XYZ file of C-alpha atoms in Angstrom:
666
model
C -0.013 0.039 -0.149
C 1.310 3.509 -0.785
C 2.892 4.907 2.153
C 1.197 8.185 2.115
C -2.292 6.666 1.807
C -1.585 4.392 4.574
C -0.351 7.070 6.933
C -3.226 9.446 6.131
C -5.774 6.680 6.912
C -3.993 6.001 10.066
C -4.070 9.445 11.315
C -7.738 9.773 10.626
C -8.386 6.239 12.202
C -6.058 7.306 15.302
C -8.148 10.887 15.896
C -11.384 9.001 15.717
C -10.163 6.451 18.293
C -9.112 9.630 20.526
C -13.177 9.970 20.899
C -13.600 6.954 22.964
C -10.448 6.572 24.509
C -9.785 10.303 25.275
C -12.514 12.814 24.892
C -15.475 10.713 26.118
C -13.717 9.576 29.205
C -12.780 13.097 29.922
C -16.247 14.164 29.462
C -17.312 11.399 31.850
C -14.643 12.969 34.420
C -16.169 16.533 33.950
C -19.790 15.011 34.666
C -18.595 13.040 37.557
C -16.641 16.039 39.395
C -18.200 18.930 38.222
C -14.675 20.700 38.024
C -14.260 23.979 36.422
C -17.846 24.526 36.165
C -18.139 21.574 33.624
C -21.875 20.999 34.253
C -22.931 24.786 33.562
C -20.787 25.243 30.484
C -22.258 25.572 26.999
C -22.452 22.540 24.890
C -19.142 23.299 22.646
C -17.288 24.415 25.805
C -18.080 21.075 27.494
C -16.650 19.201 24.568
C -13.404 21.200 24.927
C -13.119 20.844 28.651
C -13.618 17.219 28.059
C -10.775 17.127 25.866
C -8.639 19.066 28.379
C -9.806 16.727 31.334
C -8.847 13.617 29.021
C -5.253 14.960 28.204
C -4.696 16.294 31.902
C -5.797 13.538 33.886
C -6.169 10.121 31.972
C -2.081 9.704 31.513
C -1.758 9.241 35.423
C -4.859 6.995 35.736
C -3.916 5.001 32.587
C -0.313 4.414 33.520
C -1.258 3.136 37.027
C -3.656 0.679 35.283
C -1.204 -0.362 32.648
C 1.400 -1.225 35.274
C -1.048 -3.253 37.036
C -3.051 -5.021 34.256
C -1.511 -3.931 30.877
C -2.668 -1.731 27.977
C -6.110 -3.790 26.819
C -7.205 -3.219 30.393
C -6.526 0.596 30.442
C -8.231 0.621 26.952
C -11.140 -1.122 28.370
C -11.283 1.096 31.470
C -11.183 4.302 29.219
C -13.907 2.832 26.856
C -16.150 1.935 29.802
C -15.864 5.447 31.530
C -16.520 7.018 28.078
C -19.640 4.848 27.538
C -21.099 6.558 30.513
C -20.836 9.999 28.762
C -21.694 8.778 25.318
C -25.511 10.230 25.116
C -24.699 13.463 26.792
C -21.675 14.127 24.594
C -23.615 13.044 21.360
C -26.272 15.809 22.465
C -23.359 18.303 22.895
C -22.177 17.501 19.462
C -25.197 18.134 17.894
C -25.998 21.532 19.418
C -22.413 22.763 18.772
C -21.022 21.408 15.732
C -21.579 23.464 12.380
C -19.726 23.802 9.448
C -17.301 26.518 10.519
C -16.333 24.159 13.368
C -15.822 20.947 11.004
C -13.748 22.869 8.833
C -11.381 24.380 11.625
C -11.101 20.620 12.800
C -10.384 19.473 9.323
C -7.726 22.068 8.779
C -5.900 21.207 11.801
C -6.186 17.698 11.131
C -4.480 18.657 7.847
C -1.584 20.432 9.621
C -0.932 17.412 11.891
C -0.724 15.019 9.027
C 1.234 17.395 6.853
C 3.707 17.644 9.634
C 3.894 13.871 10.462
C 3.128 11.558 7.660
C 5.480 10.207 4.626
C 5.241 11.306 1.317
C 5.504 8.329 -0.930
C 5.698 8.763 -4.727
C 5.941 5.020 -5.539
C 9.952 5.030 -6.051
C 11.001 7.285 -3.150
C 9.797 8.111 0.585
C 10.104 11.589 1.667
C 9.932 11.909 5.516
C 9.097 15.194 7.232
C 12.069 16.976 9.352
C 9.639 15.907 12.406
C 11.353 12.472 12.249
C 14.012 13.958 14.548
C 11.526 13.705 17.341
C 8.940 11.340 15.841
C 11.326 8.626 15.963
C 11.446 8.786 19.803
C 7.446 8.979 19.836
C 6.930 6.168 17.694
C 9.484 3.799 19.328
C 8.424 4.578 22.767
C 4.805 4.068 22.060
C 5.798 0.769 20.492
C 7.688 -0.322 23.503
C 4.771 0.139 25.815
C 2.363 -1.890 23.552
C 4.691 -4.434 23.610
C 6.034 -4.819 26.899
C 3.853 -2.469 29.106
C 5.387 0.188 31.925
C 7.938 0.929 32.571
C 8.833 0.804 29.016
C 11.823 -1.121 27.633
C 14.658 0.973 26.433
C 13.596 1.497 22.755
C 16.890 2.868 21.556
C 19.338 0.400 23.402
C 18.681 -3.221 24.245
C 19.599 -3.642 27.864
C 17.651 -5.627 30.857
C 16.828 -1.974 32.437
C 13.774 -0.167 31.726
C 13.759 3.133 30.077
C 14.374 6.079 32.252
C 12.041 8.791 30.556
C 8.632 10.581 31.490
C 6.348 8.108 29.500
C 2.644 9.137 30.492
C 1.920 10.763 27.180
C 2.866 7.563 25.500
C 0.117 5.819 27.598
C -2.404 7.267 25.383
C -0.767 6.660 22.172
C -0.076 3.210 23.237
C -3.799 2.799 23.941
C -4.874 4.225 20.385
C -2.103 1.996 18.832
C -3.027 -1.256 20.541
C -6.844 -0.754 19.599
C -6.153 0.476 16.278
C -4.492 -2.916 15.260
C -2.885 -2.784 11.938
C -4.707 0.288 10.783
C -2.655 2.488 13.373
C 1.093 2.457 14.403
C 3.167 4.573 16.784
C 3.595 7.526 14.464
C 0.032 7.717 13.298
C -1.013 7.155 17.093
C 0.957 10.083 18.328
C -0.348 12.285 15.403
C -3.862 11.361 16.538
C -3.126 12.520 20.131
C -1.324 15.690 18.949
C -4.805 16.586 17.184
C -6.441 16.104 20.664
C -3.822 18.127 22.458
C -4.723 20.999 20.217
C -8.389 20.971 21.231
C -7.462 20.536 24.725
C -5.432 23.825 24.458
C -8.454 25.481 23.487
C -10.172 24.146 26.442
C -7.626 25.380 28.728
C -7.838 28.931 27.243
C -11.398 28.898 27.348
C -11.469 28.006 31.368
C -8.314 30.163 31.999
C -10.005 33.298 30.385
C -13.263 32.567 32.310
C -11.816 31.816 35.497
C -9.553 35.252 35.506
C -12.683 37.141 35.153
C -10.678 39.779 33.000
C -13.033 39.683 29.938
C -15.969 41.186 31.665
C -18.879 41.352 29.277
C -16.594 40.708 25.945
C -18.706 38.970 23.388
C -17.622 35.316 23.469
C -17.338 35.106 19.654
C -14.777 38.080 19.655
C -12.859 36.355 22.542
C -12.635 33.064 20.410
C -11.635 34.940 17.133
C -8.909 36.571 18.993
C -7.491 33.446 20.257
C -7.666 31.565 16.890
C -5.979 34.855 15.210
C -3.003 34.739 17.836
C -2.514 30.887 18.364
C -0.770 30.316 15.053
C 1.579 33.174 15.286
C 5.482 32.399 16.378
C 8.010 34.788 17.619
C 10.347 37.012 15.503
C 12.659 34.109 14.817
C 12.199 34.902 10.935
C 14.465 38.086 11.427
C 17.135 35.745 13.113
C 16.746 33.571 10.181
C 17.177 36.221 7.555
C 20.165 37.429 9.740
C 21.679 33.866 9.755
C 21.052 33.652 6.020
C 22.924 36.723 5.241
C 25.786 35.473 7.220
C 26.100 32.005 6.332
C 24.756 31.945 2.899
C 22.390 28.920 3.620
C 18.928 28.717 4.977
C 18.224 26.884 8.348
C 14.924 24.766 8.009
C 13.998 25.182 11.618
C 13.772 28.730 12.509
C 13.806 28.313 16.329
C 17.208 26.724 16.253
C 18.927 30.193 15.818
C 18.132 31.060 19.307
C 17.463 29.114 22.379
C 14.367 27.373 21.371
C 10.821 28.735 22.236
C 8.318 26.969 19.664
C 5.179 28.652 18.419
C 1.918 26.739 19.450
C 1.316 24.736 16.214
C 5.027 23.693 15.886
C 4.854 22.599 19.733
C 1.707 20.410 19.149
C 3.298 18.407 16.374
C 7.023 18.361 17.578
C 6.237 17.818 21.177
C 2.863 17.527 22.296
C 3.641 15.535 25.462
C 5.178 18.827 26.917
C 2.256 20.831 25.811
C 0.026 18.252 27.587
C 2.338 18.536 30.599
C 1.453 22.346 30.803
C -2.069 21.800 30.273
C -2.190 19.503 33.242
C -0.218 21.625 35.277
C -2.756 24.400 34.551
C -5.730 22.112 35.170
C -4.496 21.279 38.735
C -3.848 24.935 39.475
C -7.211 26.092 38.162
C -9.040 23.255 40.133
C -7.526 24.807 43.568
C -7.900 28.377 42.350
C -11.404 27.809 41.634
C -12.139 26.692 45.087
C -9.821 29.420 46.576
C -11.994 32.074 45.274
C -14.974 30.774 47.199
C -15.933 32.306 50.516
C -17.127 28.945 52.075
C -16.672 25.904 49.678
C -18.453 22.876 50.797
C -16.312 19.886 52.068
C -17.307 17.874 48.764
C -16.175 20.662 46.614
C -12.785 20.939 48.503
C -12.133 17.176 48.334
C -13.050 16.956 44.547
C -10.745 19.965 43.890
C -7.747 18.303 45.893
C -8.369 14.971 43.939
C -8.345 16.507 40.655
C -5.520 18.727 41.372
C -3.404 15.779 42.656
C -4.237 13.809 39.716
C -3.392 16.557 37.391
C -0.300 17.351 39.133
C 0.861 13.599 38.763
C -0.111 13.724 35.254
C 2.177 16.851 34.538
C 5.185 15.107 36.101
C 4.713 11.913 33.803
C 4.081 14.158 30.977
C 7.019 16.469 31.357
C 9.312 16.663 34.142
C 10.639 20.015 32.833
C 7.181 21.659 32.755
C 6.496 19.870 35.950
C 9.480 21.998 37.557
C 7.976 25.044 36.487
C 4.342 24.340 37.783
C 5.944 23.011 41.060
C 7.937 26.138 41.483
C 4.993 28.496 40.618
C 2.671 26.362 43.112
C 5.584 26.647 45.941
C 5.450 30.590 45.575
C 1.700 30.318 45.755
C 1.848 28.311 48.794
C 4.107 30.979 50.472
C 1.827 33.626 49.642
C -1.280 31.981 51.059
C 0.524 31.513 54.106
C 1.612 35.200 54.260
C -1.769 36.070 53.661
C -3.003 33.523 56.683
C -5.346 31.652 54.262
C -4.596 28.467 55.949
C -7.273 26.508 54.497
C -6.306 27.251 50.707
C -2.548 26.623 51.761
C -3.644 23.254 53.248
C -5.647 22.309 50.134
C -2.612 22.921 47.789
C -0.229 21.156 50.053
C -2.495 18.106 50.277
C -2.938 17.975 46.587
C 1.013 18.224 46.291
C 1.413 15.304 48.615
C -1.185 13.260 46.781
C 0.383 13.961 43.340
C 3.807 13.037 45.022
C 2.235 9.539 45.757
C 0.695 9.129 42.440
C 3.537 10.096 40.326
C 5.942 7.911 42.468
C 5.976 4.884 40.329
C 6.685 7.068 37.182
C 9.390 9.340 38.825
C 10.992 6.222 40.587
C 11.297 4.352 37.328
C 12.933 7.432 35.731
C 15.445 7.611 38.633
C 16.157 3.823 38.709
C 16.630 3.537 35.024
C 18.917 6.628 34.140
C 22.752 6.051 34.614
C 23.887 9.122 32.857
C 25.862 10.528 35.875
C 26.107 13.862 37.033
C 23.398 16.528 37.573
C 20.695 16.813 34.853
C 20.288 20.414 35.623
C 22.959 23.141 35.610
C 23.327 26.703 36.067
C 23.500 28.482 32.648
C 22.260 31.759 31.217
C 19.930 31.396 28.545
C 21.811 31.511 25.099
C 20.886 34.434 22.709
C 21.766 33.509 19.058
C 22.930 36.914 17.919
C 25.539 37.050 20.520
C 27.073 33.649 19.386
C 30.606 34.219 18.327
C 30.730 37.690 19.129
C 32.564 37.828 22.562
C 33.952 35.101 24.941
C 33.170 34.452 28.649
C 32.638 36.076 30.986
C 31.466 38.988 28.895
C 28.964 36.597 26.838
C 27.606 35.555 30.117
C 26.907 39.179 31.243
C 25.533 40.423 27.888
C 23.301 37.462 27.987
C 21.841 38.457 31.461
C 21.508 42.101 30.537
C 19.968 41.093 27.138
C 17.635 38.491 28.700
C 14.510 40.472 28.494
C 15.056 41.332 24.729
C 16.057 37.572 24.150
C 12.581 36.629 25.468
C 10.904 39.613 23.392
C 12.357 38.093 20.250
C 11.264 34.582 21.171
C 7.745 35.472 22.019
C 7.050 38.407 19.573
C 3.366 39.700 19.525
C 2.413 37.770 22.912
C 5.464 39.952 24.222
C 4.020 43.011 22.996
C 0.463 41.866 24.065
C 1.729 41.184 27.655
C 3.115 44.836 27.959
C -0.125 46.170 26.508
C -1.976 44.130 28.992
C -0.183 45.379 32.106
C -0.715 48.889 30.662
C -4.495 48.722 30.444
C -5.124 46.533 33.451
C -4.275 47.642 37.078
C -2.239 44.943 39.038
C -5.243 44.745 41.564
C -7.742 43.889 38.919
C -5.530 41.621 37.026
C -5.035 39.655 40.520
C -8.518 40.110 41.850
C -8.887 36.107 41.331
C -6.320 33.426 41.962
C -6.341 32.395 38.456
C -5.121 35.850 37.410
C -2.488 36.079 39.986
C -1.334 32.369 39.066
C -0.903 33.845 35.484
C 1.694 35.991 36.815
C 3.506 33.336 38.940
C 3.756 30.725 36.369
C 4.925 33.287 33.830
C 7.603 34.424 36.335
C 8.569 30.972 37.758
C 9.061 29.288 34.105
C 10.960 32.580 32.895
C 13.446 32.718 35.573
C 13.903 28.935 35.504
C 14.438 28.930 31.543
C 16.600 32.184 31.934
C 19.175 30.666 34.411
C 18.704 27.002 34.235
C 19.426 24.293 31.613
C 19.304 20.610 31.382
C 22.336 18.668 30.892
C 20.891 15.656 29.055
C 21.549 15.957 24.985
C 19.587 19.133 24.424
C 18.341 21.912 26.514
C 14.747 20.796 27.071
C 14.165 22.565 30.366
C 15.052 25.961 28.591
C 12.573 24.887 26.051
C 9.831 23.292 27.561
C 9.495 25.085 30.961
C 8.571 28.436 29.069
C 5.290 26.975 27.886
C 3.897 27.905 31.247
C 4.811 31.502 30.258
C 3.386 31.169 26.643
C 0.022 30.280 28.317
C -0.006 33.465 30.283
C 1.211 35.504 27.610
C -1.524 34.342 25.080
C -4.272 34.977 27.616
C -2.935 38.377 28.431
C -2.706 39.437 24.774
C -6.277 38.038 24.247
C -7.592 40.055 27.158
C -5.559 43.249 25.927
C -7.110 42.738 22.464
C -10.585 42.278 23.443
C -10.617 45.330 25.690
C -9.323 47.588 22.926
C -11.940 46.378 20.434
C -14.780 46.172 23.043
C -13.895 49.912 23.586
C -13.720 50.802 20.016
C -10.436 52.602 20.741
C -8.877 50.651 17.375
C -9.408 47.826 15.530
C -5.802 46.340 15.934
C -2.861 48.212 17.479
C -0.159 48.746 14.434
C 3.091 47.601 16.382
C 0.769 44.277 17.323
C -0.174 43.882 13.791
C 3.240 43.821 12.589
C 4.601 41.691 15.183
C 1.611 39.117 14.378
C 2.566 39.124 10.532
C 6.244 38.430 11.608
C 4.996 35.785 13.754
C 2.756 34.161 10.942
C 6.077 34.449 8.781
C 8.010 32.602 11.446
C 5.360 29.784 11.893
C 4.869 29.386 8.018
C 8.494 29.408 7.356
C 9.157 26.461 9.861
C 6.179 24.614 8.339
C 7.592 24.804 5.018
C 10.934 23.941 6.304
C 9.410 20.624 7.459
C 9.080 19.438 4.037
C 11.652 21.506 1.977
C 14.539 20.891 4.377
C 16.420 18.804 1.764
C 17.133 21.731 -0.293
C 18.859 23.488 2.652
C 22.954 23.736 2.162
C 23.288 22.512 5.596
C 25.221 19.489 5.866
C 23.186 18.169 8.883
C 19.919 18.388 6.783
C 21.446 17.331 3.605
C 22.320 14.058 5.670
C 18.929 13.787 7.139
C 17.446 13.931 3.762
C 19.557 10.776 2.949
C 18.326 8.315 0.443
C 14.486 8.650 -0.015
C 14.424 5.423 -2.483
C 16.497 3.770 0.672
C 13.880 4.835 3.136
C 11.066 3.626 1.036
C 12.658 0.016 0.894
C 13.620 0.173 4.736
C 9.871 0.760 5.279
C 8.755 -1.938 3.308
C 11.559 -4.123 4.878
C 10.546 -3.517 8.447
C 7.041 -4.245 7.596
C 7.968 -7.491 6.301
C 10.116 -8.600 9.336
C 7.382 -7.195 11.702
C 4.998 -10.023 10.004
C 7.543 -12.628 9.658
C 10.453 -12.514 12.040
C 9.914 -12.927 16.091
C 9.042 -9.604 17.745
C 11.764 -10.156 20.477
C 14.695 -10.597 18.143
C 16.910 -7.726 17.903
C 16.960 -6.153 14.590
C 19.996 -4.110 13.802
C 20.275 -1.178 11.200
C 23.653 0.657 10.532
C 24.315 3.016 13.475
C 27.107 4.821 11.875
C 25.013 8.049 10.581
C 24.696 10.597 13.385
C 21.044 9.880 13.826
C 19.059 7.046 12.382
C 15.230 6.785 12.256
C 13.836 4.118 9.900
C 14.098 1.321 12.699
C 12.012 3.486 15.171
C 9.645 4.718 12.730
C 8.630 1.354 11.162
C 10.085 -1.517 13.017
C 8.222 -3.594 15.591
C 11.398 -5.449 16.733
C 14.068 -3.907 19.229
C 17.233 -2.618 18.143
C 20.499 -3.102 19.785
C 21.952 0.454 19.724
C 20.067 3.035 17.569
C 22.980 5.670 16.856
C 25.161 8.007 18.803
C 22.219 9.306 20.892
C 20.943 6.012 22.043
C 21.670 7.484 25.652
C 18.241 9.398 25.469
C 16.438 6.888 27.411
C 19.212 6.420 30.222
C 21.234 3.839 28.937
C 24.931 4.151 30.404
C 26.971 6.274 27.870
C 30.037 4.142 28.407
C 27.997 0.849 27.259
C 26.390 2.874 24.630
C 29.933 3.922 23.362
C 31.078 0.230 23.749
C 28.306 -1.248 21.704
C 28.786 1.404 18.941
C 32.311 0.178 18.758
C 31.249 -3.330 18.324
C 28.661 -2.655 15.768
C 29.698 0.159 13.563
C 32.406 -1.927 11.877
C 29.936 -4.522 10.851
C 28.294 -1.629 8.348
C 31.576 0.327 7.782
C 34.360 -2.095 7.460
C 35.282 -5.207 5.256
C 34.797 -7.911 7.884
C 34.341 -11.742 6.875
C 31.239 -13.704 8.151
C 32.833 -14.910 11.433
C 33.834 -11.582 12.735
C 30.334 -10.051 11.784
C 28.881 -12.972 13.521
C 31.017 -12.642 16.788
C 30.353 -8.629 17.147
C 26.553 -9.434 16.544
C 26.245 -12.000 18.969
C 28.377 -9.974 21.332
C 25.760 -7.029 21.061
C 22.908 -9.553 21.370
C 21.779 -8.887 17.596
C 19.562 -11.317 15.927
C 19.283 -10.065 12.505
C 21.080 -7.309 10.529
C 19.416 -4.949 8.126
C 21.810 -3.797 5.425
C 21.174 -0.906 2.758
C 23.104 0.092 -0.476
C 24.259 2.671 1.400
C 26.372 0.720 3.612
C 29.861 -0.040 2.432
C 29.865 -3.646 2.672
C 27.163 -3.628 0.244
C 29.206 -2.560 -2.588
C 31.780 -5.429 -2.129
C 30.646 -8.566 -4.255
C 32.516 -10.961 -1.958
C 31.358 -9.253 1.233
C 29.431 -10.930 3.867
C 26.262 -9.202 2.555
C 26.525 -11.449 -0.707
C 28.263 -14.515 0.733
C 25.630 -15.501 2.934
C 21.647 -16.115 2.252
C 19.540 -13.343 3.309
C 15.936 -13.758 4.656
C 14.580 -10.840 3.220
C 16.069 -9.393 -0.154
C 15.403 -6.093 -2.224
C 17.414 -4.181 -4.645
C 18.155 -1.707 -2.010
C 17.830 -3.751 1.507
C 18.837 -7.122 2.524
C 18.005 -8.702 6.189
C 20.476 -11.347 7.151
C 20.011 -13.550 10.407
C 23.024 -13.495 12.577
C 22.819 -17.443 12.830
C 23.108 -17.867 9.254
C 26.639 -15.882 8.844
C 29.825 -18.145 8.764
C 33.166 -17.883 7.316
C-alpha cells in the first residue's frame, strides 16, 4: 500500500479512536466531578473541557492501570468510562458542531498530517523533518504496547527499563493497541497531537473565564482573538534572515537560531507531550484556584478539587518533568503567598494536593531515577543562550551580555505575545489583574517559568528544560494578549494596534517558514539536513523491509540497522522488533554512556568495514543482535565478496537485505 495513503488513513483512524479513549472519558470525568464549572458550560465548551480533562488527567490514571493489568485493561477502562458519557456528549455534538467548526477541525487535522506523515511517490519516500523527534515518539509507543510499563529502552537493548517521562505515550499506546494494523506508533502520536490541540483551546476557555478579566466581552470576539493569535510564532524569522545573510544558507527550523521557544502549532506537532504537561499543570492549579475564590466552599467541593489537582499534578510530572518543575515552582510561590496572607485552608488544600500528586506520580518518577545511568546532575546553572551573541564575545563577557539582554531575548522569542503582555499591563491595574486567584497564577507561572528557563538548563543531550518550561509563560502571555485585544476592540479605541499587527505578521511568517521547512529541508545547504534527507529510495525500501520483518520475524528478535550515521530513524519509525543500539544518541532513555559507546564500537564496523562472516557474527552476538538490516548505502554492500552477498538473506530487495546472524559463517 502507498505509504502516504496508509499514513493518512492511520492518522484519521487514530484521531477517531481519540473520541472513545480520550474525549468521552474526559467528558465523563467532567460530569462526575463538576470541576471548572463543567456542568454549567455551553455544549461546545463542555466538549473542549472534556478534551482538556482527558489529556490532563487520564495519563496518570492509565499509567497506573497499565502497570497493574496491561494496555488492554487500560483501553477497556477508558472505553467503559467514556460509555457513561456517550449520550450527553452526542447531545453536545449535535448542538455545537457546525460547518465552521468542522472546517477548523479538518484544517487542524490536515496540519498535523502534513507535519508527521511520509510522502510516498511510488519510488521514493520523503520523510518530514519532524522525524528527528518522531522516531522517539513512535519507538516509545511501540515499546509500551509490546512490554507495558515502565517501557523497555527502545534505543538500546538492555535488561533495564527506559528512564523517561512516559505518560503521554500511555495514551498513544492505547490508540496503537486498539487500532491494530490500521494504526502504528507514528499515526497514534499524530492522533493525540490533534486532541492535545483541542485540549489547549479548552484550557484557554477555562482560564479566560476563571480570571474574570474579559468582563462582558462577546464570546465570539474572544474566540476569534484566540484563533487569530494561536498560529503566531516569535520573531525568529528575523534571526533566520540575518543567519542567511551571514552563512549563505537557509536553516529549515527557525527556532534553532536562538534558544528554542516553539510557537503553538509547532509545539503541538513536535512535542505535544510537553504541551500536555503544561495543560495538566494548569488544570491542577485552576482546580484549586476555583475553590480558593469561594468564601465558604463545601467539604465535597474541596475534596473534589484536591483530588483533581493531585491527579493533574501527577500527570504533569509524568508528561514532562521540565514543565512540572515550573509548575511546582509556581505552586511553591503560591503556597508561600497564601501562608503570608494567613489563608491556611487554601494553603492546606494546595499542600495536600501536592502530597497526593507525589504519591500518584511516584511509580513513574522512581522508574525514571532507577533506569537512568547518565551520571552527574541533569540540571545546571547557565544563562539562556541568545543567538545573535554567538561568536561575538567570549566568557565572561558573553554571560554578562546574555543577562543584560535576557528581556530582549524573551521579547524576540515571544514576539506579538510579549507586546500583548506589555499592553495588558498598561491597560489593566495589578489589583484587577490579580482579583482572582487564576489571574495571580498567570503572573506566578510566567515569572517562575521565565526565571527557570533563563538561568537553568538541562544537561541531557539538548536543553529541553529551557525550551519547554517556557510553555507555562506562553500560556500566560497568550491569555494576557487576548484580554488586551478584546478590551481595545470592545472599547472601540482601535481595531488592531499597529505594532501588534506588525509583530503578528512576523509571527505568522516564522510559523509558516517552519512548516515549509518541515518538507523543504532537503533543499537546505546545511550538511546536517542534507544528511537527514539521505536516500529517499532507500527509506522507502527500509519501510517495506521493516513491515515484512514485523510479519515474518519474532517480535523479540533484535534487529540492527547501521548505527554509523549521527541519527538513524527508520528502525524506530517502522520497526516492531527492538534494536541493539540506535545511534550516537542512544543514551536518550538513560542507557549508560560507556555501554552505548562500547556497543557502537562493536557494531559500527559491521556496517562500515570489510569484515568476514565469522567476525560479523561474533560482533553481532556480543551485542545480542539476531538479524542485520543492510542497505545499499552501507560500504559492505558495494563489495561483491562481502558477507552481505556470501550468505543467504531472509529478505532481499534491490536496496535492502535482512540477514539472520545465525546464518553467517566463515
